[in-house]
XYZ file of C-alpha atoms in Angstrom:
576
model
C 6.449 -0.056 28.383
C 8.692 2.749 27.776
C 10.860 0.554 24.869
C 7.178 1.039 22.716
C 7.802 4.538 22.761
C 10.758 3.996 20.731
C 9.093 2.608 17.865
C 9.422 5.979 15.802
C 8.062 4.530 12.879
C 4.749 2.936 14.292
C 1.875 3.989 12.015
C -1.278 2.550 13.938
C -1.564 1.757 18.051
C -4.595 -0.005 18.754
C -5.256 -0.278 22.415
C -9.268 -0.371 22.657
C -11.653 -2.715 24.797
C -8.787 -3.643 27.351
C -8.588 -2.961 31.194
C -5.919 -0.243 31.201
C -6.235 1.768 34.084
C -3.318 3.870 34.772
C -3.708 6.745 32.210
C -2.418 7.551 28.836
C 1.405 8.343 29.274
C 2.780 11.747 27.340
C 5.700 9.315 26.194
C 3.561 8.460 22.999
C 3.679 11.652 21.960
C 7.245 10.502 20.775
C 5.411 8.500 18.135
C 5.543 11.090 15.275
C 4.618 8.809 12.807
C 1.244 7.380 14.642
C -1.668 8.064 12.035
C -4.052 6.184 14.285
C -4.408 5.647 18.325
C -7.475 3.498 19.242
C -7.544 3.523 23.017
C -11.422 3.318 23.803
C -13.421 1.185 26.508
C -10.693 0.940 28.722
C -10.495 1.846 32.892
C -8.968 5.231 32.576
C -10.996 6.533 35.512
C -10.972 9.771 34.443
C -7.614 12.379 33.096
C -6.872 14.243 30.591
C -5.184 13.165 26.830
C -1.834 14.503 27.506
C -1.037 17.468 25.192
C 1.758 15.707 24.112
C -0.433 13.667 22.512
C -2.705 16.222 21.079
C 0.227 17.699 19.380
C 0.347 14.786 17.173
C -3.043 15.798 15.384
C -0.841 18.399 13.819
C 0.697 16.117 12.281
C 0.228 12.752 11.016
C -2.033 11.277 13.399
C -5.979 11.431 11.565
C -7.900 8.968 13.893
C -7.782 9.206 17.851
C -10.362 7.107 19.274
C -11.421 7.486 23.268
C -13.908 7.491 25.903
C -14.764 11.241 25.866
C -18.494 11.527 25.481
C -19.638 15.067 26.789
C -22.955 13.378 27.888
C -21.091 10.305 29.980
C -21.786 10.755 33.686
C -19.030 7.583 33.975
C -15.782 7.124 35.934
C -13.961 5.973 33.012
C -14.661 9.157 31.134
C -11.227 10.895 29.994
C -10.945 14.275 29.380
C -10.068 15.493 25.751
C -9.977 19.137 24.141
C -12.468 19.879 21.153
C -9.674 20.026 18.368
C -7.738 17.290 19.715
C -10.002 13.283 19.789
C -11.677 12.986 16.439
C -14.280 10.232 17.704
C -15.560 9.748 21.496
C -17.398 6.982 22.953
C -19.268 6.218 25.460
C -17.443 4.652 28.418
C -18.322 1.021 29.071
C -15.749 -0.170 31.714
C -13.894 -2.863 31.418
C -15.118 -6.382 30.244
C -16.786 -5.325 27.596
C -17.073 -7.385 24.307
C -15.209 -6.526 22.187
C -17.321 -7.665 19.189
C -19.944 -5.302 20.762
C -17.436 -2.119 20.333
C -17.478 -2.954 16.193
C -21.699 -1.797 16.115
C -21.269 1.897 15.687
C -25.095 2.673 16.506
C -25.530 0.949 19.908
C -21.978 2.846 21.192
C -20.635 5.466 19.154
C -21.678 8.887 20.533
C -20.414 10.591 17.113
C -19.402 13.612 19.477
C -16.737 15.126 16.280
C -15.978 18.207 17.595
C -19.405 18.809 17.436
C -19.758 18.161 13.480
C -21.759 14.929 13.472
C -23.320 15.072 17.128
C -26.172 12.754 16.055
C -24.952 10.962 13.617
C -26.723 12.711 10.928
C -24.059 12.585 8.155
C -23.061 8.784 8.977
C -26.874 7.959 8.999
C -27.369 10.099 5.722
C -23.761 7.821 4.104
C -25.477 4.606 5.187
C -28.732 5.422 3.716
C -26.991 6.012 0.461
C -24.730 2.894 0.534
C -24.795 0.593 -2.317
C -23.629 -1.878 0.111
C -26.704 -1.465 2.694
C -24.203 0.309 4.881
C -21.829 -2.633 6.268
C -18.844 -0.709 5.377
C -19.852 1.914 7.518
C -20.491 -0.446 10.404
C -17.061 -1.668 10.184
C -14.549 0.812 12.284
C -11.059 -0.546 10.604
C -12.905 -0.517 7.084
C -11.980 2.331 4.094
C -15.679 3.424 4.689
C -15.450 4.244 8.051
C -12.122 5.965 7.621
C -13.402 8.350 5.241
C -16.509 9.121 7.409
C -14.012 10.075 10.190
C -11.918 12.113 7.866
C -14.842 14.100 6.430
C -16.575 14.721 9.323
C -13.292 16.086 11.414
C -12.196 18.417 8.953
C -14.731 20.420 7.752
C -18.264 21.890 8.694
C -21.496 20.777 6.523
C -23.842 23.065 7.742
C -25.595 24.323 5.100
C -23.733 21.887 2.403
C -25.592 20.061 -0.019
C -25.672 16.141 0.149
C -24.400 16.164 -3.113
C -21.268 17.548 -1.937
C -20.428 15.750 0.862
C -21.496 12.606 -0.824
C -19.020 13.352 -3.261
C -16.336 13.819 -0.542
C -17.292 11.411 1.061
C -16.873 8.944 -2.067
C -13.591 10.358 -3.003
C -12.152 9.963 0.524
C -13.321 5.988 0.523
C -11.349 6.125 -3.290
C -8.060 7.580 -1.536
C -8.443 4.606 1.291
C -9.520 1.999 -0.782
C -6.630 2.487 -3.466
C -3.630 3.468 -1.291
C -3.839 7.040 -1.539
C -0.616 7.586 0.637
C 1.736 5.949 -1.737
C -0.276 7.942 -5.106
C 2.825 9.428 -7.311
C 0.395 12.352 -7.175
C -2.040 13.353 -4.221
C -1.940 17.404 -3.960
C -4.863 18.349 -2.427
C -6.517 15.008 -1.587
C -7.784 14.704 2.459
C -7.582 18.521 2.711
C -10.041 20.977 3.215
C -9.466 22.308 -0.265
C -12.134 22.640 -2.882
C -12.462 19.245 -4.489
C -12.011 20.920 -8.054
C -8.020 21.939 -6.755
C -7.072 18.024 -6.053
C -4.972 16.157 -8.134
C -6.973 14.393 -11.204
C -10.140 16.267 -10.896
C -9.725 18.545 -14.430
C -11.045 21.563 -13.225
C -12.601 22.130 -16.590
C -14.892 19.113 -15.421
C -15.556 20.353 -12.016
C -18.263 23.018 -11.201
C -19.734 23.962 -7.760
C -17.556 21.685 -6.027
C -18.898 18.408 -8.532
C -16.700 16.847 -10.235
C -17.766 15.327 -13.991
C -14.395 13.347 -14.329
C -11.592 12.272 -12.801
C -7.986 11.473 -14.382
C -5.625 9.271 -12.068
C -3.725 7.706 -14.650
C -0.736 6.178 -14.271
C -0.650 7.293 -10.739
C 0.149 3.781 -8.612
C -3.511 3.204 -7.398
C -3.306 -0.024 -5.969
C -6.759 -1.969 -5.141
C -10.165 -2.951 -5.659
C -12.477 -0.414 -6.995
C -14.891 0.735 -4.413
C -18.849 0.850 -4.668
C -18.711 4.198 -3.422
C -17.016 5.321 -6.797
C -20.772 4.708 -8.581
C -22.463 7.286 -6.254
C -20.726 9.955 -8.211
C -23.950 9.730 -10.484
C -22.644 12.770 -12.762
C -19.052 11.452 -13.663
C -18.995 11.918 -17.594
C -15.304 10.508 -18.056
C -12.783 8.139 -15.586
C -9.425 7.292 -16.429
C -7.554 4.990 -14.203
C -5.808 3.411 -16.306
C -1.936 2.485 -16.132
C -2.450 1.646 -12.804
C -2.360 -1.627 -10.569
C -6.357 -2.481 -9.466
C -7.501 -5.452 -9.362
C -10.791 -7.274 -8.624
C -13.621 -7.359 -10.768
C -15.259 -4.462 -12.368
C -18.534 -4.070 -10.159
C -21.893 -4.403 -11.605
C -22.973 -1.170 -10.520
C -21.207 1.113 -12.827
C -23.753 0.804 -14.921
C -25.376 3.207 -12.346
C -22.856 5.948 -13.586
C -25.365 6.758 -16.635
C -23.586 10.016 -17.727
C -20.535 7.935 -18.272
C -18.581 8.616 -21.533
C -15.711 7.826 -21.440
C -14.751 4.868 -19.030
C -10.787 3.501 -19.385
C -9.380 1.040 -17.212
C -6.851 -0.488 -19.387
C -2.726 -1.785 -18.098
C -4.333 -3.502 -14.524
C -5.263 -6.054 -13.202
C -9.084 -6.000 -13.626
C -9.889 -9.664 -13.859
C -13.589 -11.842 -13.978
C -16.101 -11.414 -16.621
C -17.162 -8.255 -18.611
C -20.110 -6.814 -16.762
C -23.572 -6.729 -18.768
C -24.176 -3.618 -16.936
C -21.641 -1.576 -18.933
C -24.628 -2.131 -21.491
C -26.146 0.173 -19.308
C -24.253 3.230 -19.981
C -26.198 4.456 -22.824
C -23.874 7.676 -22.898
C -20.632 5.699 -23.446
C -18.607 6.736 -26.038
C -15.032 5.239 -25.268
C -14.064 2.241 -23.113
C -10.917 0.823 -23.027
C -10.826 -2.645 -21.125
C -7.499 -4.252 -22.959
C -4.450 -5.186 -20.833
C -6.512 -6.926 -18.184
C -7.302 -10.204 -16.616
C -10.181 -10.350 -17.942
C -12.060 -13.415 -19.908
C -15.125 -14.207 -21.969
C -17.806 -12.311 -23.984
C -18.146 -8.480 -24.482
C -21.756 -8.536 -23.998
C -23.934 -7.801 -26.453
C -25.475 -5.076 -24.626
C -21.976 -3.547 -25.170
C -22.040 -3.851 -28.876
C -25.465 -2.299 -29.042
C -24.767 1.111 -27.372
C -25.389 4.020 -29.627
C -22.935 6.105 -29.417
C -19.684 4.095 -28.541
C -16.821 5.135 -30.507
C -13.768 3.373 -29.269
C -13.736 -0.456 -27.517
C -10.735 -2.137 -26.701
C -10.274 -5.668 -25.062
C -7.752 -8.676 -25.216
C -9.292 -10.133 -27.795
C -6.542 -11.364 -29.973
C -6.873 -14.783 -28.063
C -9.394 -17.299 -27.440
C -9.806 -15.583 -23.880
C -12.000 -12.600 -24.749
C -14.441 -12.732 -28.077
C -16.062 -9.864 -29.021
C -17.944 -8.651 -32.280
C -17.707 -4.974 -31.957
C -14.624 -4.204 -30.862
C -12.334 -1.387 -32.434
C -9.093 -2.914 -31.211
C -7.876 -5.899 -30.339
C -4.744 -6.734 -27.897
C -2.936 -10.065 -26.913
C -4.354 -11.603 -23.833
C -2.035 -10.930 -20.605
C 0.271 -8.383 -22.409
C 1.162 -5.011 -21.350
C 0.872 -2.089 -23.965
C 1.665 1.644 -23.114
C -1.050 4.247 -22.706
C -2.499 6.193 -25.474
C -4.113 9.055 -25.096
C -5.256 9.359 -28.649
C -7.135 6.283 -29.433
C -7.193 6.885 -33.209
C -3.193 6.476 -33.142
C -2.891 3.794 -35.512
C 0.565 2.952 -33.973
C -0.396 1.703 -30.136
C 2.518 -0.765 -29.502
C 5.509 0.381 -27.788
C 8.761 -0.100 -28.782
C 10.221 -3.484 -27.479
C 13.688 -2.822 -29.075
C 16.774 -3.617 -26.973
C 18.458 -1.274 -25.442
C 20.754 0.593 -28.028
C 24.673 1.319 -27.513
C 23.742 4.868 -26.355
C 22.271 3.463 -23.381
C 25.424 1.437 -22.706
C 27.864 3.165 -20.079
C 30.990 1.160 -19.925
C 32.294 3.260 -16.282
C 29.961 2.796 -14.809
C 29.371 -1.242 -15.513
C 32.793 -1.958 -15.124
C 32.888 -0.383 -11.847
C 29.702 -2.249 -10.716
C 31.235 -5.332 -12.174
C 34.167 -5.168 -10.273
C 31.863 -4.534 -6.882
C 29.876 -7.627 -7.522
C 32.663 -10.049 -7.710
C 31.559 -12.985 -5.298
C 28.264 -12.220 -5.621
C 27.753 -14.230 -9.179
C 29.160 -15.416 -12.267
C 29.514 -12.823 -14.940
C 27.394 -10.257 -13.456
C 25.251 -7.801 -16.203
C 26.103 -10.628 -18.161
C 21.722 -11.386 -18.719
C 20.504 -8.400 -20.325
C 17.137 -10.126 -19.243
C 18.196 -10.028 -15.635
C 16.816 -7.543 -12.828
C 20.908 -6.498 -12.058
C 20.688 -5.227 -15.883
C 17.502 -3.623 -15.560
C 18.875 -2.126 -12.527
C 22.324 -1.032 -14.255
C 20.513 0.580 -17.592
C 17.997 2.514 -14.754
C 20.873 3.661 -12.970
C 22.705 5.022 -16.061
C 20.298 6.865 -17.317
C 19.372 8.736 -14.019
C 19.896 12.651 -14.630
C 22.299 12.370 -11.578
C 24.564 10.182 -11.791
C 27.826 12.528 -12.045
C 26.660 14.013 -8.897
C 26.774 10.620 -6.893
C 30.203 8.703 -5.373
C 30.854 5.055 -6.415
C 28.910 3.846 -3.190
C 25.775 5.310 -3.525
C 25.938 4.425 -7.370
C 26.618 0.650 -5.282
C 23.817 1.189 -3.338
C 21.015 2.164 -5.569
C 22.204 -0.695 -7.835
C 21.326 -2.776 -5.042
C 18.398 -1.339 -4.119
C 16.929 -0.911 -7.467
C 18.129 -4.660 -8.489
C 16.083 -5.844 -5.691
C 12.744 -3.819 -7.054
C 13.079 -5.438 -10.341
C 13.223 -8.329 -8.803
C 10.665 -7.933 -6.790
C 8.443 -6.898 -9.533
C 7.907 -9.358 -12.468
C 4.074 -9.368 -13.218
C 2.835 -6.628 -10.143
C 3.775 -3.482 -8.594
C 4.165 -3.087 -5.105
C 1.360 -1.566 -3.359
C 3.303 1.641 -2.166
C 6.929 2.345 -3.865
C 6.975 6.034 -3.294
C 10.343 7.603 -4.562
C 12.009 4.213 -6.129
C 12.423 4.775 -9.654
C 13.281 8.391 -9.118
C 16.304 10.497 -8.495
C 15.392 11.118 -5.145
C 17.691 10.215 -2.240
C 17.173 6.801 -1.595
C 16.663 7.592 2.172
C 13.397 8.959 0.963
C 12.299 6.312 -0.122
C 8.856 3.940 0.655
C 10.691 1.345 3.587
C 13.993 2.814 3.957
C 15.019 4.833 6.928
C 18.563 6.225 7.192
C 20.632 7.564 10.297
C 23.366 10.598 9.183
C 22.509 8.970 5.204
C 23.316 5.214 6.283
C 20.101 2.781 5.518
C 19.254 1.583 8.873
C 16.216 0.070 7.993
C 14.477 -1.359 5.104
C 11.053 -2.145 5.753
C 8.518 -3.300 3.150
C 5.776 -5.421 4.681
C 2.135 -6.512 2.976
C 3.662 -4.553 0.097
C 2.731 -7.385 -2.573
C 6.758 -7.973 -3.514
C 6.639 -10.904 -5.379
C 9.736 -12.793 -7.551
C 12.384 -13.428 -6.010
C 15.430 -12.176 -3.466
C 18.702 -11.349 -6.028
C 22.364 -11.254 -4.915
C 22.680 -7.804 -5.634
C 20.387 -6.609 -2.585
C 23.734 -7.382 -0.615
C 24.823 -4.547 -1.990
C 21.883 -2.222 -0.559
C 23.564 -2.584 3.103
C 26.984 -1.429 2.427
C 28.062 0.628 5.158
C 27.034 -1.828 7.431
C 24.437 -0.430 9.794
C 21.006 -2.254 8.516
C 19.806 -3.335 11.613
C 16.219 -4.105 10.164
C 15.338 -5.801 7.610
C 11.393 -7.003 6.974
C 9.931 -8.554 3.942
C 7.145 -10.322 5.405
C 3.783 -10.900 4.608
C 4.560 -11.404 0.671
C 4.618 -13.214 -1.781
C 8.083 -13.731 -2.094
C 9.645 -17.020 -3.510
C 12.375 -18.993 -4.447
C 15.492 -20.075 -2.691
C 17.181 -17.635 0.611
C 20.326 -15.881 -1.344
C 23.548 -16.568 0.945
C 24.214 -13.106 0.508
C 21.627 -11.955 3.443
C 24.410 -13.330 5.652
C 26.195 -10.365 4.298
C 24.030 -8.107 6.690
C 26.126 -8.152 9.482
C 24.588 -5.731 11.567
C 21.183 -7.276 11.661
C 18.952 -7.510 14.810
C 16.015 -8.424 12.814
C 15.357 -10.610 10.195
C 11.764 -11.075 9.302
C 10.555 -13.059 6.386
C 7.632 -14.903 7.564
C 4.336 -15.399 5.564
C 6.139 -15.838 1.926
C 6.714 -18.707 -0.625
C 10.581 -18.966 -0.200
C 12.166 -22.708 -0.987
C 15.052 -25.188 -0.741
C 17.138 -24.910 2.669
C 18.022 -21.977 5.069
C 21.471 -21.326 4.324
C 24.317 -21.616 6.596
C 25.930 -18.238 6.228
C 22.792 -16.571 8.660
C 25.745 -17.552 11.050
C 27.591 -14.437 10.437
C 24.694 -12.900 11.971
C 25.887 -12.333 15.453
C 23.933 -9.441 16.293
C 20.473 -10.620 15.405
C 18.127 -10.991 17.708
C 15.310 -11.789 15.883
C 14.941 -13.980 13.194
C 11.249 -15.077 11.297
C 11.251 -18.023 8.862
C 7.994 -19.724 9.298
C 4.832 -19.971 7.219
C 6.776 -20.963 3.971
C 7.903 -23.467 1.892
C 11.452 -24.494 3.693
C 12.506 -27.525 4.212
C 15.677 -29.434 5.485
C 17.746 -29.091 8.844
C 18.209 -25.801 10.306
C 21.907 -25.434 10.056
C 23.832 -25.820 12.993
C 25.803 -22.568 12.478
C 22.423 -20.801 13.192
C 21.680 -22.864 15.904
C 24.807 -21.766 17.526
C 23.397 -17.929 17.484
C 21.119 -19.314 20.042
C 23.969 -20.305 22.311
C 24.261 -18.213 25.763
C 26.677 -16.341 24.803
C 24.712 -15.259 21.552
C 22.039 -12.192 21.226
C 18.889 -14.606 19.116
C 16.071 -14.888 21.232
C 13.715 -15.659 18.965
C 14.008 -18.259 15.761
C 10.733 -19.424 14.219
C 10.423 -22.047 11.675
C 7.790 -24.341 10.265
C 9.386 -26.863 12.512
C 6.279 -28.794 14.386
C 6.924 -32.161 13.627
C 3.098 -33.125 14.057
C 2.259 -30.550 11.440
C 2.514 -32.699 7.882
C 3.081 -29.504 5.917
C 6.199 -28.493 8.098
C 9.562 -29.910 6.707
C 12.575 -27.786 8.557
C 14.097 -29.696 11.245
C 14.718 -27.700 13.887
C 15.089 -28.637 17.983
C 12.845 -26.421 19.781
C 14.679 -26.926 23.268
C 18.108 -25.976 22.053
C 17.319 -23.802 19.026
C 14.109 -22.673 17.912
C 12.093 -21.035 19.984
């Protein structure tokens, strides 16, 4: 419909094995911030992608999927130019299984402009997988993302397999570990020379190889992939300071040029893999700050040359008899890049006096009035947090009392929102950047409009303070969903008065759905269910629902034949 083409902020459109038939309209070429368009085994009978459409390849859009195959004879082939449609496939018609379209051999052509005709490369990637080549098999997976990127932006005629291995690994990395929302990602996904991105030294990287690579401290967020451990000549990794998680896979002890291997401040959890044993070249590995539990193996104690080893084993969680230094179990220590420092706590002080700015609190004090009892009162508190952050920021003079309000608000909501992980993508919070640049905010003439933040692993809880994120009143979005979110529904949210959506589905949130939602009037669309609510749905929501009222949707876990349900809600009269 033409109210999709609207939705300026949609990232991925996936439209494939259906029974369109009408042709691809030029109004999604309005959707500027598309990065991937699936619209294969469809009924186009024939056309042409609309250049409108194209033009988005110049920007964000890296994956546009369709039923171009040069070779097809078939009605349902659609026209597309050589640098626009980065995959084509061959035209089934409609009907088709869906389940079917997921086995790459059987109906991928691979026609990539012409880069991968036969499938060469992705046969040559699945040959080398550690994992037999599922990844590759699956189209949505980081795998298969990276296979599209490398083979649509660059010709490997003539390239060793070394090097587009190596690409090939480092592209899955970027996917795999939320390279968008990196603090640092010059160069990565471009045709540059791998030695110019961000974290490959270029000391350490020769011919295109790289021997190490340094993304410290750099928000990577996820599971380390296999792929990492077919960089065979990687003498030194450091990821540490980051937020992975998972288990630390058995095959690094493939990487057997490995020196220096730190993964310390995550999230790394499971047993200590006898395969680090392995690594008869290691020299330095720092494992402390972890999830992780049991015995260093003794494999580990019995490499030659190891220097440095560091674990949590302070605690009756982690024993080891060789290690250099020991940490507390489950506590967070700074990084260090000299491991000899003899000094590697940080400083857990308090805040001194000099950190103290009495204008500025007062003036948020006397802003917050309503919201809570003796506000900044908790130097403990995610409001404090928030206040010390904002005095401190290099430019504060140069901001009026209601943007100081509204970062406050903002910012007390990410401390919140942050008490044992990071979110997966927080791009620009924490810095002196405008706030409308920031991961999940959009802004109309420098008013928040929207603030959108789902699957982003929030966790903690929703403060008071985030009322004051919306001043100016023209939030008309707000989504949290798909977190893990908890505790009780602040009253303040009733404070958003411009709301049409309200979205907090798929979270942990408690206790009773507070009454002030009523002053609400303009939502539209309001998402409670799949959490821990309970109670009757107040009767001042319920009246949103009234004729004369703009809700057309309210969802609870209100199914009164569903045990684990406990909101109370009339489905005829008020939820939908």
């Amino acid at each position: 419909t033409m109210a999709m083409f609207k939705w300026k902020r949609l990232k991925v459109l996936s439209l494939h094995d259906n029974q369109f038939d009408s042709g691809l309209s030029s109004e999604i070429g309005h959707l500027t911030s598309l990065q991937k368009l699936t619209i294969y085994h469809n009924k186009f009978q024939g056309g042409t992608i609309p250049a409108e459409v194209c033009h988005l390849r110049e920007g964000q859009l890296h994956f546009l999927w369709v039923d171009c195959s040069m070779s097809s004879t078939s009605n349902f082939k659609v026209s597309c130019p050589d640098d626009c449609c980065t995959i084509c496939f061959e035209p089934v018609g409609f009907g088709h299984d869906s389940e079917v379209s997921t086995e790459i051999a059987s109906q991928l052509t691979h026609e990539t402009h012409g880069v991968d005709p036969n499938g060469v490369i992705l046969s040559k990637l699945k040959a080398e997988a550690l994992d037999g080549g599922l990844g590759l098999n699956d189209l949505d997976s980081f795998q298969y993302k990276s296979y599209v990127w490398l083979v649509t932006h660059s010709s490997y005629e003539g390239v060793p397999d070394l090097v587009v291995s190596q690409k090939f690994a480092l592209g899955t990395l970027y996917f795999a570990l939320a390279g968008a929302g990196w603090d640092q990602n010059t160069g990565w996904l471009t045709d540059d020379d791998v030695c110019s991105w961000y974290g490959v030294p270029l000391n350490d990287c020769h011919n295109g190889i790289a021997s190490s690579l340094d993304l410290s401290e750099n928000n990577l967020v996820g599971e380390i992939p296999l792929e990492l451990m077919s960089m065979r000549f990687l003498q030194g990794i450091n990821f540490s300071g980051n937020s992975l998680y998972g288990v630390i896979p058995s095959e690094i002890g493939r990487l057997e040029f490995l020196e220096l291997l730190l993964l310390d401040n995550n999230f790394l959890r499971g047993r200590f893999p006898n395969e680090l044993g392995d690594i008869s070249t290691l020299k330095q590995l720092t494992l402390n700050s972890n999830q992780l539990k049991g015995e260093v193996p003794g494999s580990v104690c019995s490499l030659p040359g190891l220097i440095e080893l560091w674990t949590d084993c302070l605690g009756p969680e982690v024993t080891c008899e060789c290690c250099t230094k020991c940490f507390q179990y489950g506590e967070v220590h700074s990084i260090i890049e000299d491991p000899s420092d003899t000094n590697p706590l940080p400083d857990t002080s308090e805040p001194s006096n000099s950190d103290e700015n009495p204008e500025l609190k007062n003036m948020l004090i006397k802003h917050m009035t309503g919201l809570e009892e003796n506000p900044l009162s908790d130097k403990e508190s995610p409001s404090y947090e928030s206040y010390l952050w904002l005095a401190s920021t290099s430019n504060l003079n140069e901001l009026d009392d209601f943007r100081k309000l509204r970062r406050f608000g903002l910012m007390s909501f990410y401390f919140a929102t942050t008490p044992e992980f990071s979110w997966k993508i927080d791009s620009g919070w924490k810095t002196n950047d405008d706030e409308c640049t920031w991961y999940g905010i959009t802004c109309d003439d420098n008013m928040i409009v929207d603030i959108s933040l789902p699957s982003n692993r929030l966790s903690g809880t929703i403060p008071s303070e985030f009322a004051l994120a919306g001043l100016g009143g023209k939030v008309s979005l707000l989504d949290l969903s798909e977190n893990s979110l908890g505790g009780s529904l602040p009253s303040e949210l009733g404070d958003f008065h411009n709301l049409n959506v309200l979205d907090l589905k798929f979270n942990a949130f408690t206790g009773v759905i507070p009454a002030e939602l009523k002053h609400l009037t303009k939502l539209i669309s309001l998402r409670l269910h799949s959490n821990k609510l309970e109670g009757a749905m107040p009767s001042e929501v319920c009246s949103l629902r009234d004729p004369a009222g703009a809700l057309a949707e309210l969802s609870a876990d209100c199914d009164p034949n569903d045990l684990f349900d406990k909101v109370t809600c009339d489905t005829e009269t008020c939820c939908t």
